[in-house]
PDB file of C-alpha atoms in Angstrom:
ATOM      1  CA  UNK A  19     111.017  51.385 -20.616  1.00  0.00           C
ATOM      2  CA  UNK A  20     110.593  51.440 -24.500  1.00  0.00           C
ATOM      3  CA  UNK A  21     113.440  53.369 -26.221  1.00  0.00           C
ATOM      4  CA  UNK A  22     114.001  54.601 -29.826  1.00  0.00           C
ATOM      5  CA  UNK A  23     117.290  56.190 -30.823  1.00  0.00           C
ATOM      6  CA  UNK A  24     117.653  57.632 -34.369  1.00  0.00           C
ATOM      7  CA  UNK A  25     120.774  58.782 -36.057  1.00  0.00           C
ATOM      8  CA  UNK A  26     121.991  61.139 -37.379  1.00  0.00           C
ATOM      9  CA  UNK A  27     120.037  63.820 -35.669  1.00  0.00           C
ATOM     10  CA  UNK A  28     120.299  65.998 -38.838  1.00  0.00           C
ATOM     11  CA  UNK A  29     121.718  65.659 -42.309  1.00  0.00           C
ATOM     12  CA  UNK A  30     122.228  67.885 -45.128  1.00  0.00           C
ATOM     13  CA  UNK A  31     122.817  66.604 -48.614  1.00  0.00           C
ATOM     14  CA  UNK A  32     122.656  67.643 -52.069  1.00  0.00           C
ATOM     15  CA  UNK A  33     119.758  66.818 -54.538  1.00  0.00           C
ATOM     16  CA  UNK A  34     120.368  63.568 -56.089  1.00  0.00           C
ATOM     17  CA  UNK A  35     122.346  62.117 -53.343  1.00  0.00           C
ATOM     18  CA  UNK A  36     121.373  58.870 -51.565  1.00  0.00           C
ATOM     19  CA  UNK A  37     120.759  58.924 -47.764  1.00  0.00           C
ATOM     20  CA  UNK A  38     120.401  56.342 -45.111  1.00  0.00           C
ATOM     21  CA  UNK A  39     118.552  57.034 -41.886  1.00  0.00           C
ATOM     22  CA  UNK A  40     119.168  54.762 -38.727  1.00  0.00           C
ATOM     23  CA  UNK A  41     116.799  53.639 -36.115  1.00  0.00           C
ATOM     24  CA  UNK A  42     117.750  51.433 -33.143  1.00  0.00           C
ATOM     25  CA  UNK A  43     115.269  50.273 -30.449  1.00  0.00           C
ATOM     26  CA  UNK A  44     114.571  48.485 -27.292  1.00  0.00           C
ATOM     27  CA  UNK A  45     111.103  47.396 -26.686  1.00  0.00           C
ATOM     28  CA  UNK A  46     109.453  44.750 -24.458  1.00  0.00           C
ATOM     29  CA  UNK A  47     107.338  42.352 -26.633  1.00  0.00           C
ATOM     30  CA  UNK A  48     107.991  44.037 -30.019  1.00  0.00           C
ATOM     31  CA  UNK A  49     105.157  44.190 -32.412  1.00  0.00           C
ATOM     32  CA  UNK A  50     106.182  46.572 -35.178  1.00  0.00           C
ATOM     33  CA  UNK A  51     108.283  49.384 -36.209  1.00  0.00           C
ATOM     34  CA  UNK A  52     107.029  52.345 -38.129  1.00  0.00           C
ATOM     35  CA  UNK A  53     108.537  55.261 -40.134  1.00  0.00           C
ATOM     36  CA  UNK A  54     106.897  58.546 -40.662  1.00  0.00           C
ATOM     37  CA  UNK A  55     107.651  61.670 -42.596  1.00  0.00           C
ATOM     38  CA  UNK A  56     106.784  64.949 -40.774  1.00  0.00           C
ATOM     39  CA  UNK A  57     106.767  68.211 -42.605  1.00  0.00           C
ATOM     40  CA  UNK A  58     105.099  71.106 -41.163  1.00  0.00           C
ATOM     41  CA  UNK A  59     102.153  69.325 -39.752  1.00  0.00           C
ATOM     42  CA  UNK A  60     101.441  65.749 -38.286  1.00  0.00           C
ATOM     43  CA  UNK A  61     103.326  62.717 -39.330  1.00  0.00           C
ATOM     44  CA  UNK A  62     102.400  60.953 -42.442  1.00  0.00           C
ATOM     45  CA  UNK A  63     102.951  57.303 -42.649  1.00  0.00           C
ATOM     46  CA  UNK A  64     105.777  55.622 -44.683  1.00  0.00           C
ATOM     47  CA  UNK A  65     106.253  52.055 -43.677  1.00  0.00           C
ATOM     48  CA  UNK A  66     105.326  49.433 -41.073  1.00  0.00           C
ATOM     49  CA  UNK A  67     107.909  46.717 -40.473  1.00  0.00           C
ATOM     50  CA  UNK A  68     107.184  43.632 -38.549  1.00  0.00           C
ATOM     51  CA  UNK A  69     109.555  40.825 -40.028  1.00  0.00           C
ATOM     52  CA  UNK A  70     113.234  40.793 -40.361  1.00  0.00           C
ATOM     53  CA  UNK A  71     114.954  41.069 -43.610  1.00  0.00           C
ATOM     54  CA  UNK A  72     111.942  41.850 -45.839  1.00  0.00           C
ATOM     55  CA  UNK A  73     112.608  45.083 -47.489  1.00  0.00           C
ATOM     56  CA  UNK A  74     109.523  47.343 -47.949  1.00  0.00           C
ATOM     57  CA  UNK A  75     109.695  49.733 -50.852  1.00  0.00           C
ATOM     58  CA  UNK A  76     107.789  52.803 -52.146  1.00  0.00           C
ATOM     59  CA  UNK A  77     109.246  54.689 -55.075  1.00  0.00           C
ATOM     60  CA  UNK A  78     112.590  56.048 -54.072  1.00  0.00           C
ATOM     61  CA  UNK A  79     112.085  55.074 -50.354  1.00  0.00           C
ATOM     62  CA  UNK A  80     112.752  51.771 -48.930  1.00  0.00           C
ATOM     63  CA  UNK A  81     113.229  50.363 -45.464  1.00  0.00           C
ATOM     64  CA  UNK A  82     114.307  47.216 -43.805  1.00  0.00           C
ATOM     65  CA  UNK A  83     114.194  45.714 -40.231  1.00  0.00           C
ATOM     66  CA  UNK A  84     116.723  43.538 -38.316  1.00  0.00           C
ATOM     67  CA  UNK A  85     115.022  42.188 -35.326  1.00  0.00           C
ATOM     68  CA  UNK A  86     118.091  40.307 -34.083  1.00  0.00           C
ATOM     69  CA  UNK A  87     120.121  43.620 -34.037  1.00  0.00           C
ATOM     70  CA  UNK A  88     117.081  45.686 -33.126  1.00  0.00           C
ATOM     71  CA  UNK A  89     117.832  48.113 -35.974  1.00  0.00           C
ATOM     72  CA  UNK A  90     115.992  49.488 -38.938  1.00  0.00           C
ATOM     73  CA  UNK A  91     117.150  51.814 -41.796  1.00  0.00           C
ATOM     74  CA  UNK A  92     115.307  53.916 -44.236  1.00  0.00           C
ATOM     75  CA  UNK A  93     116.924  54.638 -47.489  1.00  0.00           C
ATOM     76  CA  UNK A  94     116.105  57.488 -49.959  1.00  0.00           C
ATOM     77  CA  UNK A  95     117.640  57.400 -53.272  1.00  0.00           C
ATOM     78  CA  UNK A  96     117.932  60.193 -55.785  1.00  0.00           C
ATOM     79  CA  UNK A  97     116.912  62.737 -53.093  1.00  0.00           C
ATOM     80  CA  UNK A  98     114.692  65.703 -53.994  1.00  0.00           C
ATOM     81  CA  UNK A  99     114.035  69.081 -52.302  1.00  0.00           C
ATOM     82  CA  UNK A 100     110.549  67.602 -51.422  1.00  0.00           C
ATOM     83  CA  UNK A 101     112.158  64.885 -49.350  1.00  0.00           C
ATOM     84  CA  UNK A 102     113.263  67.645 -46.776  1.00  0.00           C
ATOM     85  CA  UNK A 103     111.431  66.873 -43.624  1.00  0.00           C
ATOM     86  CA  UNK A 104     111.942  65.219 -40.160  1.00  0.00           C
ATOM     87  CA  UNK A 105     111.848  61.457 -40.351  1.00  0.00           C
ATOM     88  CA  UNK A 106     110.528  59.720 -37.355  1.00  0.00           C
ATOM     89  CA  UNK A 107     110.832  56.198 -36.128  1.00  0.00           C
ATOM     90  CA  UNK A 108     108.458  54.690 -33.770  1.00  0.00           C
ATOM     91  CA  UNK A 109     107.877  51.136 -32.212  1.00  0.00           C
ATOM     92  CA  UNK A 110     104.754  49.400 -31.077  1.00  0.00           C
ATOM     93  CA  UNK A 111     104.596  46.709 -28.342  1.00  0.00           C
ATOM     94  CA  UNK A 112     102.206  43.819 -28.159  1.00  0.00           C
ATOM     95  CA  UNK A 113      99.522  44.290 -25.802  1.00  0.00           C
ATOM     96  CA  UNK A 114      98.981  47.948 -26.046  1.00  0.00           C
ATOM     97  CA  UNK A 115      98.725  50.113 -29.346  1.00  0.00           C
ATOM     98  CA  UNK A 116     100.963  52.996 -27.980  1.00  0.00           C
ATOM     99  CA  UNK A 117     103.899  54.139 -30.101  1.00  0.00           C
ATOM    100  CA  UNK A 118     107.194  55.259 -28.654  1.00  0.00           C
ATOM    101  CA  UNK A 119     108.924  57.681 -31.034  1.00  0.00           C
ATOM    102  CA  UNK A 120     112.580  58.559 -31.583  1.00  0.00           C
ATOM    103  CA  UNK A 121     113.869  62.078 -31.676  1.00  0.00           C
ATOM    104  CA  UNK A 122     113.660  62.003 -35.489  1.00  0.00           C
ATOM    105  CA  UNK A 123     116.329  62.913 -38.221  1.00  0.00           C
ATOM    106  CA  UNK A 124     115.882  66.372 -39.786  1.00  0.00           C
ATOM    107  CA  UNK A 125     116.749  65.899 -43.634  1.00  0.00           C
ATOM    108  CA  UNK A 126     117.593  68.925 -45.612  1.00  0.00           C
ATOM    109  CA  UNK A 127     118.200  68.550 -49.299  1.00  0.00           C
ATOM    110  CA  UNK A 128     119.913  71.354 -51.007  1.00  0.00           C
ATOM    111  CA  UNK A 129     119.046  72.049 -54.769  1.00  0.00           C
TER     112      UNK A 129
ATOM    113  CA  UNK B  33      89.777  56.733 -45.962  1.00  0.00           C
ATOM    114  CA  UNK B  34      90.879  57.089 -42.252  1.00  0.00           C
ATOM    115  CA  UNK B  35      90.841  60.770 -41.964  1.00  0.00           C
ATOM    116  CA  UNK B  36      91.332  62.525 -38.667  1.00  0.00           C
ATOM    117  CA  UNK B  37      90.745  66.193 -38.155  1.00  0.00           C
ATOM    118  CA  UNK B  38      91.655  68.456 -35.400  1.00  0.00           C
ATOM    119  CA  UNK B  39      90.297  71.866 -34.404  1.00  0.00           C
ATOM    120  CA  UNK B  40      91.469  74.338 -33.965  1.00  0.00           C
ATOM    121  CA  UNK B  41      94.658  74.213 -36.101  1.00  0.00           C
ATOM    122  CA  UNK B  42      96.172  76.962 -33.892  1.00  0.00           C
ATOM    123  CA  UNK B  43      95.152  78.924 -30.958  1.00  0.00           C
ATOM    124  CA  UNK B  44      96.747  81.796 -28.892  1.00  0.00           C
ATOM    125  CA  UNK B  45      95.450  82.381 -25.331  1.00  0.00           C
ATOM    126  CA  UNK B  46      96.384  84.294 -22.376  1.00  0.00           C
ATOM    127  CA  UNK B  47      98.219  82.558 -19.361  1.00  0.00           C
ATOM    128  CA  UNK B  48      95.528  81.257 -16.908  1.00  0.00           C
ATOM    129  CA  UNK B  49      92.890  80.547 -19.368  1.00  0.00           C
ATOM    130  CA  UNK B  50      91.678  77.015 -20.562  1.00  0.00           C
ATOM    131  CA  UNK B  51      91.958  75.736 -24.064  1.00  0.00           C
ATOM    132  CA  UNK B  52      89.845  72.969 -25.708  1.00  0.00           C
ATOM    133  CA  UNK B  53      91.200  70.975 -28.693  1.00  0.00           C
ATOM    134  CA  UNK B  54      89.033  68.644 -30.633  1.00  0.00           C
ATOM    135  CA  UNK B  55      90.060  65.434 -32.364  1.00  0.00           C
ATOM    136  CA  UNK B  56      87.628  63.886 -34.845  1.00  0.00           C
ATOM    137  CA  UNK B  57      87.821  60.636 -36.901  1.00  0.00           C
ATOM    138  CA  UNK B  58      85.821  61.616 -39.918  1.00  0.00           C
ATOM    139  CA  UNK B  59      85.155  58.463 -41.762  1.00  0.00           C
ATOM    140  CA  UNK B  60      85.481  55.711 -39.145  1.00  0.00           C
ATOM    141  CA  UNK B  61      84.751  55.108 -35.445  1.00  0.00           C
ATOM    142  CA  UNK B  62      87.666  55.028 -32.937  1.00  0.00           C
ATOM    143  CA  UNK B  63      87.307  53.382 -29.806  1.00  0.00           C
ATOM    144  CA  UNK B  64      90.856  54.519 -28.760  1.00  0.00           C
ATOM    145  CA  UNK B  65      92.393  57.764 -29.641  1.00  0.00           C
ATOM    146  CA  UNK B  66      95.952  59.050 -28.566  1.00  0.00           C
ATOM    147  CA  UNK B  67      97.147  62.534 -27.601  1.00  0.00           C
ATOM    148  CA  UNK B  68     100.754  63.539 -28.242  1.00  0.00           C
ATOM    149  CA  UNK B  69     102.798  66.684 -27.639  1.00  0.00           C
ATOM    150  CA  UNK B  70     105.669  67.898 -29.599  1.00  0.00           C
ATOM    151  CA  UNK B  71     107.945  70.620 -28.304  1.00  0.00           C
ATOM    152  CA  UNK B  72     110.266  72.447 -30.772  1.00  0.00           C
ATOM    153  CA  UNK B  73     112.853  70.209 -32.304  1.00  0.00           C
ATOM    154  CA  UNK B  74     111.684  67.316 -30.222  1.00  0.00           C
ATOM    155  CA  UNK B  75     109.898  64.160 -31.018  1.00  0.00           C
ATOM    156  CA  UNK B  76     106.310  63.294 -30.311  1.00  0.00           C
ATOM    157  CA  UNK B  77     105.729  62.265 -26.734  1.00  0.00           C
ATOM    158  CA  UNK B  78     102.637  60.351 -25.760  1.00  0.00           C
ATOM    159  CA  UNK B  79     100.497  62.184 -23.066  1.00  0.00           C
ATOM    160  CA  UNK B  80      97.499  59.738 -22.738  1.00  0.00           C
ATOM    161  CA  UNK B  81      95.304  57.297 -24.263  1.00  0.00           C
ATOM    162  CA  UNK B  82      91.718  58.253 -24.699  1.00  0.00           C
ATOM    163  CA  UNK B  83      89.160  55.547 -24.579  1.00  0.00           C
ATOM    164  CA  UNK B  84      85.670  55.910 -25.531  1.00  0.00           C
ATOM    165  CA  UNK B  85      83.183  55.717 -22.593  1.00  0.00           C
ATOM    166  CA  UNK B  86      85.815  55.345 -19.946  1.00  0.00           C
ATOM    167  CA  UNK B  87      88.720  57.350 -18.262  1.00  0.00           C
ATOM    168  CA  UNK B  88      91.883  58.261 -20.134  1.00  0.00           C
ATOM    169  CA  UNK B  89      94.978  56.584 -19.236  1.00  0.00           C
ATOM    170  CA  UNK B  90      97.829  59.085 -18.718  1.00  0.00           C
ATOM    171  CA  UNK B  91     101.549  58.573 -19.329  1.00  0.00           C
ATOM    172  CA  UNK B  92     103.831  59.084 -16.309  1.00  0.00           C
ATOM    173  CA  UNK B  93     104.534  62.696 -15.622  1.00  0.00           C
ATOM    174  CA  UNK B  94     101.347  63.983 -17.363  1.00  0.00           C
ATOM    175  CA  UNK B  95      98.943  65.720 -14.833  1.00  0.00           C
ATOM    176  CA  UNK B  96      95.469  64.525 -15.560  1.00  0.00           C
ATOM    177  CA  UNK B  97      93.761  67.362 -13.791  1.00  0.00           C
ATOM    178  CA  UNK B  98      95.641  69.828 -16.024  1.00  0.00           C
ATOM    179  CA  UNK B  99      95.044  67.937 -19.245  1.00  0.00           C
ATOM    180  CA  UNK B 100      91.440  66.986 -19.236  1.00  0.00           C
ATOM    181  CA  UNK B 101      90.436  64.238 -21.941  1.00  0.00           C
ATOM    182  CA  UNK B 102      86.989  63.362 -22.741  1.00  0.00           C
ATOM    183  CA  UNK B 103      86.055  60.786 -25.265  1.00  0.00           C
ATOM    184  CA  UNK B 104      82.354  60.977 -25.182  1.00  0.00           C
ATOM    185  CA  UNK B 105      81.600  59.461 -28.616  1.00  0.00           C
ATOM    186  CA  UNK B 106      83.278  57.044 -31.096  1.00  0.00           C
ATOM    187  CA  UNK B 107      84.331  59.950 -33.429  1.00  0.00           C
ATOM    188  CA  UNK B 108      85.376  62.711 -30.905  1.00  0.00           C
ATOM    189  CA  UNK B 109      87.998  63.129 -28.198  1.00  0.00           C
ATOM    190  CA  UNK B 110      88.682  66.368 -26.711  1.00  0.00           C
ATOM    191  CA  UNK B 111      91.634  67.654 -24.682  1.00  0.00           C
ATOM    192  CA  UNK B 112      91.395  70.667 -22.460  1.00  0.00           C
ATOM    193  CA  UNK B 113      94.546  72.352 -21.328  1.00  0.00           C
ATOM    194  CA  UNK B 114      93.354  74.004 -18.022  1.00  0.00           C
ATOM    195  CA  UNK B 115      95.011  77.044 -16.583  1.00  0.00           C
ATOM    196  CA  UNK B 116      97.363  77.172 -19.315  1.00  0.00           C
ATOM    197  CA  UNK B 117     100.900  78.577 -18.836  1.00  0.00           C
ATOM    198  CA  UNK B 118     103.543  79.535 -21.364  1.00  0.00           C
ATOM    199  CA  UNK B 119     105.372  76.298 -20.625  1.00  0.00           C
ATOM    200  CA  UNK B 120     102.297  74.542 -22.136  1.00  0.00           C
ATOM    201  CA  UNK B 121     102.919  76.089 -25.545  1.00  0.00           C
ATOM    202  CA  UNK B 122     103.488  73.274 -27.954  1.00  0.00           C
ATOM    203  CA  UNK B 123     102.281  71.381 -30.877  1.00  0.00           C
ATOM    204  CA  UNK B 124      99.382  68.879 -29.868  1.00  0.00           C
ATOM    205  CA  UNK B 125      98.762  66.116 -32.154  1.00  0.00           C
ATOM    206  CA  UNK B 126      96.044  63.253 -31.914  1.00  0.00           C
ATOM    207  CA  UNK B 127      95.733  60.076 -33.499  1.00  0.00           C
ATOM    208  CA  UNK B 128      92.890  57.516 -33.938  1.00  0.00           C
ATOM    209  CA  UNK B 129      93.304  53.919 -33.941  1.00  0.00           C
ATOM    210  CA  UNK B 130      91.691  52.153 -36.828  1.00  0.00           C
ATOM    211  CA  UNK B 131      92.293  48.564 -37.961  1.00  0.00           C
ATOM    212  CA  UNK B 132      95.375  48.376 -35.633  1.00  0.00           C
ATOM    213  CA  UNK B 133      96.973  51.485 -37.256  1.00  0.00           C
ATOM    214  CA  UNK B 134      97.121  54.994 -35.921  1.00  0.00           C
ATOM    215  CA  UNK B 135      96.030  57.872 -38.156  1.00  0.00           C
ATOM    216  CA  UNK B 136      97.267  61.182 -37.120  1.00  0.00           C
ATOM    217  CA  UNK B 137      95.277  64.457 -37.025  1.00  0.00           C
ATOM    218  CA  UNK B 138      97.025  67.554 -38.509  1.00  0.00           C
ATOM    219  CA  UNK B 139      97.959  69.089 -35.135  1.00  0.00           C
ATOM    220  CA  UNK B 140      97.053  72.112 -33.085  1.00  0.00           C
ATOM    221  CA  UNK B 141      99.754  74.704 -32.312  1.00  0.00           C
ATOM    222  CA  UNK B 142      98.999  76.194 -28.889  1.00  0.00           C
ATOM    223  CA  UNK B 143     100.781  79.483 -27.826  1.00  0.00           C
ATOM    224  CA  UNK B 144     100.188  80.641 -24.321  1.00  0.00           C
ATOM    225  CA  UNK B 145     101.172  84.257 -23.774  1.00  0.00           C
TER     226      UNK B 145
END
């Protein structure tokens, strides 16, 4: 059974701090790992990672995948209050398009 | 592009009634849609895969007779929660598959009294 574990479960930091969110996974026939940001409604897509060692970057957010260690991190630099959300990690296996989600990390940014 | 809508955005119903939730792909056709459920402070759990023109595929532990899925067209899938009970209260989210990527709807919050 595919499994995704995220840590920490929750994190509270001050505005301007840098945070690192972790995601480890077990999946048969890995295809991709995805990061989402969820505020009050449905998740919004952040990154899709398929290859090890290649950093994906979007503004203050970046992410990287380690397929050997079955691990990914999501970094957010110079955090802002608008970054407060639940960050979800999900993996997709080849052969079906189903996503297995982790429990998420609830990030709170204090002004 | 790749917008998915859900209707209603929230619904309150009495125990024992049935509730239908619609998921629409607005600017693309989706052969495959997914239905997820998210309880408070928990992650999204896949309930079923909805395939246009064929029966849905349910995940283990999800009762197919209670959660009826109909994917009658390439832009619409419906989830009907039959004989709803308070424990069915949850946030239901659909996604539609397009170009190998899932696009999520805004979700429907169901409260069963």
